[in-house]
């Protein structure tokens, strides 16, 4: 005959293992359900990503012609306009200016963007793109050492500063 203490220990241990098995089965069911939810989420995100990519492509500035010269069309500035509506190169210009702690020279922005700043011809279009970016994004009041105020420059008409610039040369950021 078996020892009663040993039988009691076996019975208690079997109960513990049965309880553990129930917990593990429950966790397995929950893990499978969460994995299924993640698969659904992944499919939805894939669809949304494709849709957003299509929307971004259709919202991208379209190249055009003004006076026989190629230009990059950029949207008019509106109160609810977001920087993401600007061409990527213009967004990079704004990011470079915002990183600065004080007045910014076009040369500094050119260095950040990887433009050959030793060639003046490559730096001048950058100044135009920089000014246009600031105006379109509504940041024209950001004073810099190279551009005291974009609206004060002769090539910008005051009405453009109020509504945004509609066309600038595609080489304006010096990266083309």
CSV table of N, CA and C in Angstrom, one decimal:
chain,number,residue,atom,x,y,z
A,1,UNK,N,0.8,-1.2,0.0
A,1,UNK,CA,0.0,0.0,0.0
A,1,UNK,C,0.9,1.2,0.0
A,2,UNK,N,0.4,2.3,-0.7
A,2,UNK,CA,1.1,3.6,-0.8
A,2,UNK,C,0.9,4.4,0.4
A,3,UNK,N,1.9,5.2,0.7
A,3,UNK,CA,1.9,6.1,1.8
A,3,UNK,C,0.9,7.2,1.6
A,4,UNK,N,0.0,7.4,2.6
A,4,UNK,CA,-1.1,8.4,2.4
A,4,UNK,C,-0.5,9.8,2.1
A,5,UNK,N,0.6,10.2,2.7
A,5,UNK,CA,1.2,11.5,2.4
A,5,UNK,C,1.6,11.6,1.0
A,6,UNK,N,2.2,10.6,0.5
A,6,UNK,CA,2.6,10.5,-0.9
A,6,UNK,C,1.4,10.6,-1.9
A,7,UNK,N,0.3,9.9,-1.6
A,7,UNK,CA,-0.9,10.0,-2.4
A,7,UNK,C,-1.5,11.4,-2.3
A,8,UNK,N,-1.4,12.1,-1.1
A,8,UNK,CA,-1.9,13.4,-1.0
A,8,UNK,C,-1.1,14.4,-1.8
A,9,UNK,N,0.2,14.2,-1.8
A,9,UNK,CA,1.1,15.1,-2.6
A,9,UNK,C,0.9,14.9,-4.1
A,10,UNK,N,0.7,13.7,-4.5
A,10,UNK,CA,0.4,13.4,-6.0
A,10,UNK,C,-0.9,14.0,-6.4
A,11,UNK,N,-1.9,13.9,-5.5
A,11,UNK,CA,-3.2,14.5,-5.8
A,11,UNK,C,-3.1,16.0,-5.9
A,12,UNK,N,-2.4,16.6,-5.0
A,12,UNK,CA,-2.2,18.1,-5.0
A,12,UNK,C,-1.4,18.6,-6.2
A,13,UNK,N,-0.4,17.8,-6.5
A,13,UNK,CA,0.4,18.2,-7.7
A,13,UNK,C,-0.4,18.1,-9.0
A,14,UNK,N,-1.2,17.0,-9.1
A,14,UNK,CA,-2.1,16.8,-10.3
A,14,UNK,C,-3.0,18.0,-10.4
A,15,UNK,N,-3.6,18.5,-9.3
A,15,UNK,CA,-4.5,19.6,-9.3
A,15,UNK,C,-3.8,20.9,-9.8
A,16,UNK,N,-2.5,21.1,-9.3
A,16,UNK,CA,-1.7,22.2,-9.7
A,16,UNK,C,-1.5,22.2,-11.2
A,17,UNK,N,-1.1,21.0,-11.7
A,17,UNK,CA,-0.8,20.8,-13.1
A,17,UNK,C,-2.1,21.0,-14.0
A,18,UNK,N,-3.2,20.6,-13.5
A,18,UNK,CA,-4.5,20.8,-14.2
A,18,UNK,C,-4.8,22.3,-14.3
A,19,UNK,N,-4.6,23.0,-13.2
A,19,UNK,CA,-4.8,24.4,-13.2
A,19,UNK,C,-3.9,25.1,-14.1
A,20,UNK,N,-2.6,24.7,-14.1
A,20,UNK,CA,-1.6,25.3,-15.0
A,20,UNK,C,-2.0,25.1,-16.5
A,21,UNK,N,-2.5,23.8,-16.7
A,21,UNK,CA,-2.9,23.5,-18.1
A,21,UNK,C,-4.1,24.4,-18.5
A,22,UNK,N,-5.0,24.7,-17.7
A,22,UNK,CA,-6.1,25.5,-18.0
A,22,UNK,C,-5.6,27.0,-18.3
A,23,UNK,N,-4.7,27.4,-17.5
A,23,UNK,CA,-4.1,28.8,-17.7
A,23,UNK,C,-3.4,28.8,-19.1
A,24,UNK,N,-2.6,27.8,-19.4
A,24,UNK,CA,-1.9,27.8,-20.6
A,24,UNK,C,-2.8,27.7,-21.8
A,25,UNK,N,-3.9,26.9,-21.7
A,25,UNK,CA,-4.9,26.8,-22.8
A,25,UNK,C,-5.5,28.2,-23.0
A,26,UNK,N,-5.8,28.8,-21.9
A,26,UNK,CA,-6.5,30.2,-22.0
A,26,UNK,C,-5.5,31.2,-22.7
A,27,UNK,N,-4.2,31.1,-22.3
A,27,UNK,CA,-3.2,32.0,-22.9
A,27,UNK,C,-3.0,31.7,-24.3
A,28,UNK,N,-3.0,30.4,-24.7
A,28,UNK,CA,-2.9,30.0,-26.1
A,28,UNK,C,-4.0,30.6,-26.9
A,29,UNK,N,-5.2,30.5,-26.4
A,29,UNK,CA,-6.4,31.0,-27.2
A,29,UNK,C,-6.3,32.5,-27.3
A,30,UNK,N,-5.9,33.2,-26.3
A,30,UNK,CA,-5.7,34.7,-26.3
A,30,UNK,C,-4.6,35.0,-27.3
A,31,UNK,N,-3.4,34.3,-27.3
A,31,UNK,CA,-2.3,34.6,-28.2
A,31,UNK,C,-2.8,34.4,-29.7
A,32,UNK,N,-3.5,33.3,-29.9
A,32,UNK,CA,-4.0,33.1,-31.3
A,32,UNK,C,-4.9,34.2,-31.8
A,33,UNK,N,-5.8,34.6,-30.8
A,33,UNK,CA,-6.8,35.7,-31.2
A,33,UNK,C,-6.0,37.0,-31.5
A,34,UNK,N,-5.0,37.3,-30.7
A,34,UNK,CA,-4.2,38.5,-30.9
A,34,UNK,C,-3.5,38.4,-32.2
A,35,UNK,N,-2.9,37.2,-32.5
A,35,UNK,CA,-2.2,37.1,-33.7
A,35,UNK,C,-3.1,37.3,-34.9
A,36,UNK,N,-4.3,36.7,-34.8
A,36,UNK,CA,-5.3,36.9,-35.9
A,36,UNK,C,-5.6,38.4,-36.1
A,37,UNK,N,-5.8,39.1,-35.0
A,37,UNK,CA,-6.1,40.6,-35.0
A,37,UNK,C,-4.9,41.3,-35.7
A,38,UNK,N,-3.7,40.9,-35.4
A,38,UNK,CA,-2.5,41.6,-36.0
A,38,UNK,C,-2.5,41.3,-37.5
A,39,UNK,N,-2.9,40.1,-37.9
A,39,UNK,CA,-2.9,39.9,-39.3
A,39,UNK,C,-3.9,40.8,-40.0
A,40,UNK,N,-5.0,41.0,-39.4
A,40,UNK,CA,-6.1,41.9,-40.0
A,40,UNK,C,-5.5,43.3,-40.0
A,41,UNK,N,-4.9,43.7,-38.9
A,41,UNK,CA,-4.3,45.1,-38.8
A,41,UNK,C,-3.3,45.3,-39.9
A,42,UNK,N,-2.4,44.3,-40.1
A,42,UNK,CA,-1.4,44.4,-41.2
A,42,UNK,C,-2.0,44.5,-42.5
A,43,UNK,N,-3.1,43.8,-42.8
A,43,UNK,CA,-3.7,43.9,-44.2
A,43,UNK,C,-4.3,45.3,-44.3
A,44,UNK,N,-5.0,45.8,-43.3
A,44,UNK,CA,-5.6,47.2,-43.3
A,44,UNK,C,-4.5,48.2,-43.5
A,45,UNK,N,-3.3,48.1,-42.8
A,45,UNK,CA,-2.2,49.1,-43.0
A,45,UNK,C,-1.7,49.0,-44.4
A,46,UNK,N,-1.6,47.8,-44.9
A,46,UNK,CA,-1.1,47.7,-46.3
A,46,UNK,C,-2.0,48.5,-47.3
A,47,UNK,N,-3.3,48.3,-47.1
A,47,UNK,CA,-4.3,49.0,-48.0
A,47,UNK,C,-4.2,50.5,-47.8
A,48,UNK,N,-4.1,50.9,-46.5
A,48,UNK,CA,-4.1,52.4,-46.3
A,48,UNK,C,-2.8,53.0,-46.8
A,49,UNK,N,-1.7,52.2,-46.7
A,49,UNK,CA,-0.4,52.7,-47.2
A,49,UNK,C,-0.4,52.9,-48.7
A,50,UNK,N,-1.0,52.0,-49.4
A,50,UNK,CA,-1.2,52.1,-50.9
A,50,UNK,C,-2.0,53.3,-51.2
A,51,UNK,N,-3.1,53.4,-50.5
A,51,UNK,CA,-4.0,54.5,-50.7
A,51,UNK,C,-3.3,55.9,-50.4
A,52,UNK,N,-2.6,56.0,-49.3
A,52,UNK,CA,-1.9,57.2,-49.0
A,52,UNK,C,-0.8,57.5,-50.0
A,53,UNK,N,-0.1,56.5,-50.5
A,53,UNK,CA,0.9,56.7,-51.5
A,53,UNK,C,0.3,57.3,-52.8
A,54,UNK,N,-0.9,56.8,-53.1
A,54,UNK,CA,-1.6,57.3,-54.3
A,54,UNK,C,-2.0,58.7,-54.1
A,55,UNK,N,-2.5,59.0,-52.9
A,55,UNK,CA,-3.0,60.4,-52.7
A,55,UNK,C,-1.8,61.4,-52.7
A,56,UNK,N,-0.7,60.9,-52.1
A,56,UNK,CA,0.5,61.8,-52.1
A,56,UNK,C,1.0,62.0,-53.5
A,57,UNK,N,1.0,61.0,-54.3
A,57,UNK,CA,1.5,61.1,-55.7
A,57,UNK,C,0.6,62.1,-56.4
A,58,UNK,N,-0.7,62.0,-56.2
A,58,UNK,CA,-1.6,62.9,-56.9
A,58,UNK,C,-1.5,64.4,-56.4
A,59,UNK,N,-1.1,64.5,-55.1
A,59,UNK,CA,-1.0,65.9,-54.5
A,59,UNK,C,0.4,66.5,-54.8
A,60,UNK,N,1.3,65.7,-55.3
A,60,UNK,CA,2.7,66.2,-55.5
A,60,UNK,C,2.6,67.4,-56.5
A,61,UNK,N,3.5,68.4,-56.4
A,61,UNK,CA,3.5,69.5,-57.3
A,61,UNK,C,3.8,69.0,-58.7
A,62,UNK,N,3.1,69.6,-59.6
A,62,UNK,CA,3.3,69.2,-61.0
A,62,UNK,C,4.2,70.1,-61.7
A,63,UNK,N,5.1,69.6,-62.5
A,63,UNK,CA,6.0,70.5,-63.3
A,63,UNK,C,5.1,71.3,-64.3
A,64,UNK,N,5.5,72.5,-64.7
A,64,UNK,CA,4.8,73.2,-65.6
A,64,UNK,C,5.7,74.2,-66.4
A,65,UNK,N,5.1,75.1,-67.2
A,65,UNK,CA,5.9,76.0,-67.9
A,65,UNK,C,5.3,77.4,-67.7
A,66,UNK,N,6.2,78.4,-67.5
A,66,UNK,CA,5.8,79.8,-67.4
A,66,UNK,C,6.8,80.5,-68.3
A,67,UNK,N,6.2,81.3,-69.2
A,67,UNK,CA,7.1,82.0,-70.1
A,67,UNK,C,8.1,81.2,-70.8
A,68,UNK,N,7.7,79.9,-71.1
A,68,UNK,CA,8.7,79.0,-71.9
A,68,UNK,C,9.7,78.4,-71.0
A,69,UNK,N,9.7,78.7,-69.7
A,69,UNK,CA,10.7,78.1,-68.8
A,69,UNK,C,10.0,77.1,-67.9
A,70,UNK,N,10.7,76.0,-67.6
A,70,UNK,CA,10.1,75.0,-66.7
A,70,UNK,C,10.1,75.5,-65.3
A,71,UNK,N,9.0,75.3,-64.6
A,71,UNK,CA,8.8,75.7,-63.3
A,71,UNK,C,8.1,74.5,-62.5
A,72,UNK,N,8.3,74.6,-61.2
A,72,UNK,CA,7.7,73.6,-60.3
A,72,UNK,C,6.5,74.3,-59.6
A,73,UNK,N,5.3,73.8,-59.8
A,73,UNK,CA,4.2,74.5,-59.2
A,73,UNK,C,4.1,74.1,-57.8
A,74,UNK,N,3.9,75.1,-56.9
A,74,UNK,CA,3.7,74.8,-55.5
A,74,UNK,C,2.4,75.5,-55.1
A,75,UNK,N,1.8,75.0,-54.1
A,75,UNK,CA,0.4,75.5,-53.7
A,75,UNK,C,0.5,76.9,-53.1
A,76,UNK,N,-0.6,77.6,-53.2
A,76,UNK,CA,-0.8,78.9,-52.5
A,76,UNK,C,-0.8,78.7,-51.0
A,77,UNK,N,-0.3,79.6,-50.3
A,77,UNK,CA,-0.3,79.5,-48.9
A,77,UNK,C,-1.7,79.8,-48.4
A,78,UNK,N,-2.2,78.9,-47.5
A,78,UNK,CA,-3.5,79.1,-46.9
A,78,UNK,C,-3.3,78.9,-45.4
A,79,UNK,N,-4.2,79.4,-44.5
A,79,UNK,CA,-4.0,79.3,-43.1
A,79,UNK,C,-3.8,77.8,-42.6
A,80,UNK,N,-4.5,76.9,-43.3
A,80,UNK,CA,-4.4,75.5,-42.9
A,80,UNK,C,-3.4,74.7,-43.7
A,81,UNK,N,-2.6,75.4,-44.4
A,81,UNK,CA,-1.6,74.6,-45.3
A,81,UNK,C,-0.5,74.0,-44.4
A,82,UNK,N,-0.2,72.8,-44.8
A,82,UNK,CA,0.9,72.0,-44.0
A,82,UNK,C,2.1,72.0,-44.9
A,83,UNK,N,3.3,71.9,-44.2
A,83,UNK,CA,4.5,71.8,-44.9
A,83,UNK,C,4.6,70.6,-45.8
A,84,UNK,N,3.9,69.6,-45.5
A,84,UNK,CA,4.0,68.4,-46.3
A,84,UNK,C,3.4,68.6,-47.7
A,85,UNK,N,2.8,69.7,-47.9
A,85,UNK,CA,2.3,70.0,-49.3
A,85,UNK,C,3.4,70.6,-50.2
A,86,UNK,N,4.5,71.0,-49.5
A,86,UNK,CA,5.6,71.5,-50.3
A,86,UNK,C,6.4,70.4,-50.9
A,87,UNK,N,7.1,70.6,-52.0
A,87,UNK,CA,8.0,69.6,-52.6
A,87,UNK,C,9.0,69.2,-51.5
A,88,UNK,N,9.5,68.0,-51.5
A,88,UNK,CA,10.5,67.5,-50.5
A,88,UNK,C,11.7,68.3,-50.4
A,89,UNK,N,12.2,68.9,-51.5
A,89,UNK,CA,13.4,69.7,-51.3
A,89,UNK,C,13.1,71.0,-50.5
A,90,UNK,N,12.0,71.5,-50.7
A,90,UNK,CA,11.6,72.7,-50.0
A,90,UNK,C,11.4,72.4,-48.5
A,91,UNK,N,10.9,71.2,-48.2
A,91,UNK,CA,10.7,70.8,-46.8
A,91,UNK,C,12.1,70.6,-46.2
A,92,UNK,N,13.1,70.2,-46.9
A,92,UNK,CA,14.5,70.0,-46.4
A,92,UNK,C,15.0,71.4,-46.1
A,93,UNK,N,14.7,72.4,-46.9
A,93,UNK,CA,15.2,73.7,-46.7
A,93,UNK,C,14.6,74.3,-45.4
A,94,UNK,N,13.3,74.1,-45.2
A,94,UNK,CA,12.7,74.6,-44.0
A,94,UNK,C,13.3,73.9,-42.8
A,95,UNK,N,13.5,72.6,-42.9
A,95,UNK,CA,14.1,71.8,-41.7
A,95,UNK,C,15.5,72.3,-41.4
A,96,UNK,N,16.3,72.7,-42.4
A,96,UNK,CA,17.6,73.2,-42.2
A,96,UNK,C,17.6,74.5,-41.5
A,97,UNK,N,16.6,75.4,-41.9
A,97,UNK,CA,16.5,76.7,-41.3
A,97,UNK,C,16.0,76.6,-39.9
A,98,UNK,N,15.1,75.7,-39.6
A,98,UNK,CA,14.6,75.5,-38.3
A,98,UNK,C,15.6,75.0,-37.3
A,99,UNK,N,16.6,74.2,-37.8
A,99,UNK,CA,17.6,73.6,-36.9
A,99,UNK,C,18.6,74.7,-36.4
A,100,UNK,N,18.7,75.8,-37.1
A,100,UNK,CA,19.6,76.9,-36.7
A,100,UNK,C,19.1,77.5,-35.4
A,101,UNK,N,20.1,78.0,-34.6
A,101,UNK,CA,19.7,78.7,-33.3
A,101,UNK,C,19.7,80.2,-33.5
A,102,UNK,N,20.1,80.7,-34.6
A,102,UNK,CA,20.1,82.1,-34.9
A,102,UNK,C,20.0,82.4,-36.3
A,103,UNK,N,20.5,83.6,-36.8
A,103,UNK,CA,20.5,83.9,-38.2
A,103,UNK,C,21.2,82.8,-39.0
A,104,UNK,N,20.6,82.6,-40.2
A,104,UNK,CA,21.1,81.5,-41.1
A,104,UNK,C,21.5,82.1,-42.4
A,105,UNK,N,22.7,81.7,-42.9
A,105,UNK,CA,23.2,82.1,-44.2
A,105,UNK,C,22.8,81.0,-45.2
A,106,UNK,N,22.5,81.4,-46.5
A,106,UNK,CA,22.2,80.5,-47.5
A,106,UNK,C,23.3,79.4,-47.6
A,107,UNK,N,24.5,79.9,-47.4
A,107,UNK,CA,25.7,78.9,-47.5
A,107,UNK,C,25.5,77.8,-46.5
A,108,UNK,N,25.1,78.2,-45.3
A,108,UNK,CA,24.9,77.1,-44.2
A,108,UNK,C,23.8,76.1,-44.6
A,109,UNK,N,22.7,76.6,-45.2
A,109,UNK,CA,21.7,75.7,-45.6
A,109,UNK,C,22.2,74.9,-46.8
A,110,UNK,N,23.0,75.4,-47.7
A,110,UNK,CA,23.6,74.7,-48.8
A,110,UNK,C,24.4,73.6,-48.3
A,111,UNK,N,25.2,73.8,-47.3
A,111,UNK,CA,26.1,72.8,-46.7
A,111,UNK,C,25.3,71.7,-46.1
A,112,UNK,N,24.2,72.0,-45.4
A,112,UNK,CA,23.4,71.0,-44.8
A,112,UNK,C,22.7,70.1,-45.9
A,113,UNK,N,22.4,70.8,-47.0
A,113,UNK,CA,21.7,70.1,-48.1
A,113,UNK,C,22.6,69.4,-49.0
A,114,UNK,N,23.9,69.6,-48.9
A,114,UNK,CA,24.9,69.0,-49.7
A,114,UNK,C,25.1,69.7,-51.0
A,115,UNK,N,24.8,71.0,-51.1
A,115,UNK,CA,25.0,71.8,-52.3
A,115,UNK,C,26.5,72.2,-52.3
A,116,UNK,N,27.1,72.3,-53.5
A,116,UNK,CA,28.5,72.8,-53.6
A,116,UNK,C,28.5,74.3,-53.4
A,117,UNK,N,28.8,74.7,-52.2
A,117,UNK,CA,28.6,76.1,-51.8
A,117,UNK,C,29.8,77.0,-52.3
A,118,UNK,N,30.8,76.3,-52.9
A,118,UNK,CA,31.9,77.1,-53.5
A,118,UNK,C,31.6,77.7,-54.8
A,119,UNK,N,30.5,77.2,-55.4
A,119,UNK,CA,30.1,77.7,-56.7
A,119,UNK,C,28.9,78.6,-56.5
A,120,UNK,N,29.1,79.9,-56.7
A,120,UNK,CA,28.0,80.9,-56.5
A,120,UNK,C,26.7,80.6,-57.3
A,121,UNK,N,26.9,80.1,-58.5
A,121,UNK,CA,25.8,79.8,-59.3
A,121,UNK,C,24.9,78.8,-58.7
A,122,UNK,N,25.4,77.9,-57.9
A,122,UNK,CA,24.6,76.9,-57.3
A,122,UNK,C,24.0,77.4,-56.0
A,123,UNK,N,24.6,78.4,-55.4
A,123,UNK,CA,24.1,79.0,-54.2
A,123,UNK,C,22.9,79.9,-54.4
A,124,UNK,N,23.0,80.7,-55.5
A,124,UNK,CA,21.9,81.7,-55.8
A,124,UNK,C,20.5,81.0,-56.0
A,125,UNK,N,20.4,80.0,-56.8
A,125,UNK,CA,19.1,79.3,-56.9
A,125,UNK,C,18.6,78.8,-55.5
A,126,UNK,N,19.5,78.4,-54.7
A,126,UNK,CA,19.1,77.9,-53.3
A,126,UNK,C,18.5,79.1,-52.5
A,127,UNK,N,19.0,80.3,-52.7
A,127,UNK,CA,18.4,81.4,-52.0
A,127,UNK,C,17.0,81.6,-52.4
A,128,UNK,N,16.8,81.5,-53.7
A,128,UNK,CA,15.4,81.7,-54.3
A,128,UNK,C,14.5,80.6,-53.7
A,129,UNK,N,14.9,79.4,-53.7
A,129,UNK,CA,14.1,78.3,-53.2
A,129,UNK,C,13.8,78.4,-51.7
A,130,UNK,N,14.9,78.9,-51.0
A,130,UNK,CA,14.7,79.1,-49.6
A,130,UNK,C,13.7,80.2,-49.3
A,131,UNK,N,13.8,81.3,-50.0
A,131,UNK,CA,12.8,82.4,-49.8
A,131,UNK,C,11.4,82.0,-50.1
A,132,UNK,N,11.3,81.3,-51.3
A,132,UNK,CA,10.0,80.8,-51.7
A,132,UNK,C,9.4,79.8,-50.7
A,133,UNK,N,10.2,78.9,-50.2
A,133,UNK,CA,9.8,77.9,-49.2
A,133,UNK,C,9.2,78.6,-48.0
A,134,UNK,N,10.0,79.6,-47.5
A,134,UNK,CA,9.5,80.3,-46.3
A,134,UNK,C,8.2,81.1,-46.6
A,135,UNK,N,8.1,81.7,-47.7
A,135,UNK,CA,6.8,82.4,-48.0
A,135,UNK,C,5.7,81.5,-48.1
A,136,UNK,N,5.8,80.4,-48.9
A,136,UNK,CA,4.7,79.4,-49.1
A,136,UNK,C,4.3,78.8,-47.7
A,137,UNK,N,5.3,78.5,-46.9
A,137,UNK,CA,5.0,77.8,-45.6
A,137,UNK,C,4.6,78.8,-44.6
A,138,UNK,N,4.5,80.1,-44.9
A,138,UNK,CA,4.1,81.1,-44.0
A,138,UNK,C,5.1,81.5,-43.0
A,139,UNK,N,6.4,81.3,-43.3
A,139,UNK,CA,7.5,81.6,-42.4
A,139,UNK,C,8.3,82.8,-42.9
A,140,UNK,N,7.7,83.6,-43.7
A,140,UNK,CA,8.5,84.7,-44.3
A,140,UNK,C,8.9,85.7,-43.2
A,141,UNK,N,8.3,85.6,-42.1
A,141,UNK,CA,8.8,86.6,-41.0
A,141,UNK,C,10.0,86.1,-40.3
A,142,UNK,N,10.5,84.9,-40.7
A,142,UNK,CA,11.8,84.4,-40.1
A,142,UNK,C,12.9,85.2,-40.7
A,143,UNK,N,13.5,86.0,-39.9
A,143,UNK,CA,14.6,86.8,-40.4
A,143,UNK,C,15.9,86.0,-40.4
A,144,UNK,N,16.7,86.2,-41.5
A,144,UNK,CA,18.0,85.5,-41.6
A,144,UNK,C,19.0,86.5,-42.0
A,145,UNK,N,20.2,86.1,-41.9
A,145,UNK,CA,21.3,87.1,-42.3
A,145,UNK,C,21.3,87.2,-43.8
A,146,UNK,N,21.0,86.2,-44.5
A,146,UNK,CA,21.1,86.3,-46.0
A,146,UNK,C,19.8,86.8,-46.6
A,147,UNK,N,18.7,86.8,-45.9
A,147,UNK,CA,17.4,87.2,-46.5
A,147,UNK,C,16.7,87.9,-45.4
A,148,UNK,N,16.8,89.3,-45.2
A,148,UNK,CA,16.2,90.0,-44.1
A,148,UNK,C,14.7,89.8,-44.0
A,149,UNK,N,14.1,89.8,-45.1
A,149,UNK,CA,12.6,89.5,-45.2
A,149,UNK,C,12.3,89.2,-46.6
A,150,UNK,N,11.7,88.0,-46.9
A,150,UNK,CA,11.5,87.6,-48.3
A,150,UNK,C,10.7,88.6,-49.0
A,151,UNK,N,9.7,89.2,-48.4
A,151,UNK,CA,8.8,90.2,-49.1
A,151,UNK,C,9.5,91.5,-49.4
A,152,UNK,N,10.6,91.7,-48.8
A,152,UNK,CA,11.4,93.0,-49.1
A,152,UNK,C,12.2,92.8,-50.3
A,153,UNK,N,12.4,91.6,-50.8
A,153,UNK,CA,13.3,91.4,-51.9
A,153,UNK,C,12.5,91.9,-53.2
A,154,UNK,N,13.2,92.5,-54.1
A,154,UNK,CA,12.6,93.1,-55.3
A,154,UNK,C,11.8,92.1,-56.1
A,155,UNK,N,12.2,90.9,-56.2
A,155,UNK,CA,11.6,89.9,-57.1
A,155,UNK,C,10.3,89.4,-56.6
A,156,UNK,N,9.9,89.7,-55.3
A,156,UNK,CA,8.6,89.3,-54.8
A,156,UNK,C,7.7,90.4,-54.7
A,157,UNK,N,6.5,90.2,-55.3
A,157,UNK,CA,5.5,91.3,-55.1
A,157,UNK,C,4.7,91.1,-53.8
A,158,UNK,N,4.3,92.1,-53.2
A,158,UNK,CA,3.6,92.0,-51.9
A,158,UNK,C,2.4,91.1,-51.9
A,159,UNK,N,1.7,91.1,-53.0
A,159,UNK,CA,0.5,90.2,-53.1
A,159,UNK,C,0.9,88.7,-53.1
A,160,UNK,N,2.1,88.4,-53.5
A,160,UNK,CA,2.6,87.0,-53.5
A,160,UNK,C,2.8,86.6,-52.0
A,161,UNK,N,3.3,87.6,-51.2
A,161,UNK,CA,3.6,87.2,-49.8
A,161,UNK,C,2.3,87.0,-49.1
A,162,UNK,N,1.2,87.6,-49.5
A,162,UNK,CA,-0.1,87.3,-48.8
A,162,UNK,C,-0.7,86.0,-49.3
A,163,UNK,N,-0.5,85.6,-50.5
A,163,UNK,CA,-1.2,84.4,-51.0
A,163,UNK,C,-0.3,83.3,-51.3
A,164,UNK,N,1.0,83.4,-51.3
A,164,UNK,CA,1.9,82.3,-51.7
A,164,UNK,C,2.4,82.4,-53.1
A,165,UNK,N,3.6,81.9,-53.3
A,165,UNK,CA,4.1,81.9,-54.7
A,165,UNK,C,3.6,80.7,-55.4
A,166,UNK,N,3.2,80.8,-56.7
A,166,UNK,CA,2.6,79.7,-57.4
A,166,UNK,C,3.6,79.0,-58.3
A,167,UNK,N,4.7,79.6,-58.7
A,167,UNK,CA,5.6,78.8,-59.5
A,167,UNK,C,7.1,79.3,-59.3
A,168,UNK,N,8.0,78.4,-59.2
A,168,UNK,CA,9.4,78.7,-59.0
A,168,UNK,C,10.2,77.8,-59.9
A,169,UNK,N,11.4,78.2,-60.3
A,169,UNK,CA,12.2,77.3,-61.1
A,169,UNK,C,12.5,76.0,-60.4
A,170,UNK,N,12.5,74.8,-61.1
A,170,UNK,CA,12.7,73.6,-60.4
A,170,UNK,C,14.1,73.5,-59.8
A,171,UNK,N,15.0,74.3,-60.3
A,171,UNK,CA,16.4,74.3,-59.8
A,171,UNK,C,16.6,75.2,-58.6
A,172,UNK,N,15.5,75.8,-58.2
A,172,UNK,CA,15.6,76.8,-57.1
A,172,UNK,C,16.2,76.3,-55.8
A,173,UNK,N,16.2,75.0,-55.6
A,173,UNK,CA,16.8,74.5,-54.4
A,173,UNK,C,18.2,74.0,-54.7
A,174,UNK,N,18.7,74.1,-55.9
A,174,UNK,CA,20.0,73.8,-56.2
A,174,UNK,C,20.3,72.3,-56.2
A,175,UNK,N,19.3,71.4,-56.2
A,175,UNK,CA,19.5,70.0,-56.1
A,175,UNK,C,19.3,69.3,-57.4
A,176,UNK,N,18.7,70.0,-58.4
A,176,UNK,CA,18.4,69.4,-59.7
A,176,UNK,C,19.6,69.3,-60.5
